[in-house]
Amino acid sequence: MVIQIEDNVLPGRHSGIFTGLLFALCILAGDRVVVLIDNIYELSDSRFASWLEFGIIAVCVLLFCLMVPHREKKTHGIMEMHVTFSEHGVEITVRKKTWSLSYADIREVRKIMIMNRFYPEKGRYRVQIKKKTGGTLNFYTTQSEYDAASDFEKTGLYQFYQACREHGVKCC
């Protein structure tokens, strides 16, 4: 079974933390590069060193900001989730990442309608797979399904949800 899901450049609900860490790493990398250049060329002008550091940080942030639209243009915001059900478990493949889960390892599969200031209308859904080991897998409906204000039963994730229910996984 092949299902179209939303392509997230930044990982799920922790995207703010990820972006903050990336920014901190840009600042740290800029500082380390300036220290390295200062040690090699023995820069005496601290103003030049601070402008160099600012330039390196700006270039890192600019590259990140350009990477997001480039990837969006390339994928159009859609990924394919390949799902294979067997008698012992389910195998989910998104891009090059594969999760092999036995039915006994899945605590529950939840469908969640997202309503917040970004998605105030009906049609934005998330399917969350809770594992007994404590981890979760989250998959989101595509932007086109949200724009169409589709019911959950009309989305691609509904097929996955129903297949999990048919294989005896607890679905809420």
PDB file of N, CA, C and O in Angstrom, residues 59-86:
ATOM      1  N   VAL A  59      25.672  33.412   6.238  1.00  0.00           N
ATOM      2  CA  VAL A  59      25.709  32.462   5.131  1.00  0.00           C
ATOM      3  C   VAL A  59      25.088  31.129   5.540  1.00  0.00           C
ATOM      4  O   VAL A  59      24.315  30.532   4.780  1.00  0.00           O
ATOM      5  N   CYS A  60      25.375  30.642   6.743  1.00  0.00           N
ATOM      6  CA  CYS A  60      24.784  29.384   7.222  1.00  0.00           C
ATOM      7  C   CYS A  60      23.266  29.484   7.310  1.00  0.00           C
ATOM      8  O   CYS A  60      22.550  28.588   6.864  1.00  0.00           O
ATOM      9  N   VAL A  61      22.773  30.571   7.875  1.00  0.00           N
ATOM     10  CA  VAL A  61      21.324  30.761   8.005  1.00  0.00           C
ATOM     11  C   VAL A  61      20.688  30.918   6.629  1.00  0.00           C
ATOM     12  O   VAL A  61      19.621  30.362   6.354  1.00  0.00           O
ATOM     13  N   LEU A  62      21.338  31.645   5.731  1.00  0.00           N
ATOM     14  CA  LEU A  62      20.820  31.826   4.376  1.00  0.00           C
ATOM     15  C   LEU A  62      20.754  30.499   3.629  1.00  0.00           C
ATOM     16  O   LEU A  62      19.767  30.221   2.944  1.00  0.00           O
ATOM     17  N   LEU A  63      21.775  29.669   3.775  1.00  0.00           N
ATOM     18  CA  LEU A  63      21.753  28.353   3.132  1.00  0.00           C
ATOM     19  C   LEU A  63      20.596  27.513   3.647  1.00  0.00           C
ATOM     20  O   LEU A  63      19.921  26.824   2.881  1.00  0.00           O
ATOM     21  N   PHE A  64      20.353  27.559   4.952  1.00  0.00           N
ATOM     22  CA  PHE A  64      19.234  26.814   5.525  1.00  0.00           C
ATOM     23  C   PHE A  64      17.908  27.349   4.984  1.00  0.00           C
ATOM     24  O   PHE A  64      17.027  26.583   4.611  1.00  0.00           O
ATOM     25  N   CYS A  65      17.784  28.677   4.929  1.00  0.00           N
ATOM     26  CA  CYS A  65      16.538  29.283   4.437  1.00  0.00           C
ATOM     27  C   CYS A  65      16.316  28.999   2.958  1.00  0.00           C
ATOM     28  O   CYS A  65      15.175  28.947   2.504  1.00  0.00           O
ATOM     29  N   LEU A  66      17.363  28.819   2.180  1.00  0.00           N
ATOM     30  CA  LEU A  66      17.224  28.473   0.772  1.00  0.00           C
ATOM     31  C   LEU A  66      16.973  26.986   0.567  1.00  0.00           C
ATOM     32  O   LEU A  66      16.361  26.591  -0.422  1.00  0.00           O
ATOM     33  N   MET A  67      17.461  26.155   1.505  1.00  0.00           N
ATOM     34  CA  MET A  67      17.275  24.725   1.391  1.00  0.00           C
ATOM     35  C   MET A  67      15.797  24.348   1.521  1.00  0.00           C
ATOM     36  O   MET A  67      15.308  23.474   0.811  1.00  0.00           O
ATOM     37  N   VAL A  68      15.074  25.002   2.418  1.00  0.00           N
ATOM     38  CA  VAL A  68      13.670  24.662   2.652  1.00  0.00           C
ATOM     39  C   VAL A  68      12.830  24.888   1.397  1.00  0.00           C
ATOM     40  O   VAL A  68      12.125  23.974   0.963  1.00  0.00           O
ATOM     41  N   PRO A  69      12.863  26.074   0.734  1.00  0.00           N
ATOM     42  CA  PRO A  69      12.076  26.232  -0.490  1.00  0.00           C
ATOM     43  C   PRO A  69      12.541  25.327  -1.634  1.00  0.00           C
ATOM     44  O   PRO A  69      11.728  24.874  -2.433  1.00  0.00           O
ATOM     45  N   HIS A  70      13.853  25.048  -1.705  1.00  0.00           N
ATOM     46  CA  HIS A  70      14.356  24.155  -2.751  1.00  0.00           C
ATOM     47  C   HIS A  70      13.767  22.761  -2.588  1.00  0.00           C
ATOM     48  O   HIS A  70      13.331  22.141  -3.553  1.00  0.00           O
ATOM     49  N   ARG A  71      13.738  22.283  -1.361  1.00  0.00           N
ATOM     50  CA  ARG A  71      13.167  20.959  -1.125  1.00  0.00           C
ATOM     51  C   ARG A  71      11.664  20.962  -1.358  1.00  0.00           C
ATOM     52  O   ARG A  71      11.116  20.011  -1.896  1.00  0.00           O
ATOM     53  N   GLU A  72      10.994  22.033  -0.963  1.00  0.00           N
ATOM     54  CA  GLU A  72       9.562  22.153  -1.195  1.00  0.00           C
ATOM     55  C   GLU A  72       9.261  22.134  -2.699  1.00  0.00           C
ATOM     56  O   GLU A  72       8.312  21.494  -3.140  1.00  0.00           O
ATOM     57  N   LYS A  73      10.086  22.807  -3.484  1.00  0.00           N
ATOM     58  CA  LYS A  73       9.904  22.835  -4.931  1.00  0.00           C
ATOM     59  C   LYS A  73      10.133  21.447  -5.530  1.00  0.00           C
ATOM     60  O   LYS A  73       9.454  21.041  -6.462  1.00  0.00           O
ATOM     61  N   LYS A  74      11.086  20.730  -4.969  1.00  0.00           N
ATOM     62  CA  LYS A  74      11.433  19.406  -5.473  1.00  0.00           C
ATOM     63  C   LYS A  74      10.375  18.357  -5.133  1.00  0.00           C
ATOM     64  O   LYS A  74      10.028  17.526  -5.963  1.00  0.00           O
ATOM     65  N   THR A  75       9.845  18.395  -3.916  1.00  0.00           N
ATOM     66  CA  THR A  75       8.905  17.359  -3.464  1.00  0.00           C
ATOM     67  C   THR A  75       7.447  17.790  -3.521  1.00  0.00           C
ATOM     68  O   THR A  75       6.561  16.954  -3.360  1.00  0.00           O
ATOM     69  N   HIS A  76       7.186  19.082  -3.711  1.00  0.00           N
ATOM     70  CA  HIS A  76       5.818  19.638  -3.694  1.00  0.00           C
ATOM     71  C   HIS A  76       5.094  19.329  -2.388  1.00  0.00           C
ATOM     72  O   HIS A  76       3.876  19.239  -2.345  1.00  0.00           O
ATOM     73  N   GLY A  77       5.847  19.137  -1.314  1.00  0.00           N
ATOM     74  CA  GLY A  77       5.260  18.926   0.002  1.00  0.00           C
ATOM     75  C   GLY A  77       4.674  17.547   0.222  1.00  0.00           C
ATOM     76  O   GLY A  77       3.931  17.337   1.173  1.00  0.00           O
ATOM     77  N   ILE A  78       5.014  16.592  -0.653  1.00  0.00           N
ATOM     78  CA  ILE A  78       4.407  15.256  -0.556  1.00  0.00           C
ATOM     79  C   ILE A  78       5.502  14.190  -0.529  1.00  0.00           C
ATOM     80  O   ILE A  78       6.450  14.247  -1.297  1.00  0.00           O
ATOM     81  N   MET A  79       5.347  13.235   0.380  1.00  0.00           N
ATOM     82  CA  MET A  79       6.204  12.055   0.427  1.00  0.00           C
ATOM     83  C   MET A  79       5.320  10.836   0.231  1.00  0.00           C
ATOM     84  O   MET A  79       4.110  10.895   0.446  1.00  0.00           O
ATOM     85  N   GLU A  80       5.923   9.734  -0.142  1.00  0.00           N
ATOM     86  CA  GLU A  80       5.184   8.491  -0.233  1.00  0.00           C
ATOM     87  C   GLU A  80       5.570   7.590   0.925  1.00  0.00           C
ATOM     88  O   GLU A  80       6.744   7.408   1.219  1.00  0.00           O
ATOM     89  N   MET A  81       4.543   7.037   1.567  1.00  0.00           N
ATOM     90  CA  MET A  81       4.744   6.092   2.659  1.00  0.00           C
ATOM     91  C   MET A  81       4.350   4.718   2.119  1.00  0.00           C
ATOM     92  O   MET A  81       3.202   4.513   1.717  1.00  0.00           O
ATOM     93  N   HIS A  82       5.311   3.813   2.070  1.00  0.00           N
ATOM     94  CA  HIS A  82       5.057   2.452   1.609  1.00  0.00           C
ATOM     95  C   HIS A  82       4.813   1.578   2.836  1.00  0.00           C
ATOM     96  O   HIS A  82       5.661   1.512   3.729  1.00  0.00           O
ATOM     97  N   VAL A  83       3.663   0.925   2.859  1.00  0.00           N
ATOM     98  CA  VAL A  83       3.267   0.120   4.011  1.00  0.00           C
ATOM     99  C   VAL A  83       3.039  -1.310   3.545  1.00  0.00           C
ATOM    100  O   VAL A  83       2.322  -1.548   2.572  1.00  0.00           O
ATOM    101  N   THR A  84       3.650  -2.257   4.261  1.00  0.00           N
ATOM    102  CA  THR A  84       3.465  -3.670   3.974  1.00  0.00           C
ATOM    103  C   THR A  84       3.037  -4.372   5.254  1.00  0.00           C
ATOM    104  O   THR A  84       3.760  -4.341   6.255  1.00  0.00           O
ATOM    105  N   PHE A  85       1.867  -4.982   5.215  1.00  0.00           N
ATOM    106  CA  PHE A  85       1.364  -5.731   6.360  1.00  0.00           C
ATOM    107  C   PHE A  85       1.652  -7.204   6.145  1.00  0.00           C
ATOM    108  O   PHE A  85       1.468  -7.742   5.060  1.00  0.00           O
ATOM    109  N   SER A  86       2.122  -7.866   7.203  1.00  0.00           N
ATOM    110  CA  SER A  86       2.334  -9.310   7.173  1.00  0.00           C
ATOM    111  C   SER A  86       1.566  -9.909   8.349  1.00  0.00           C
ATOM    112  O   SER A  86       0.903  -9.188   9.088  1.00  0.00           O
TER     113      SER A  86
END
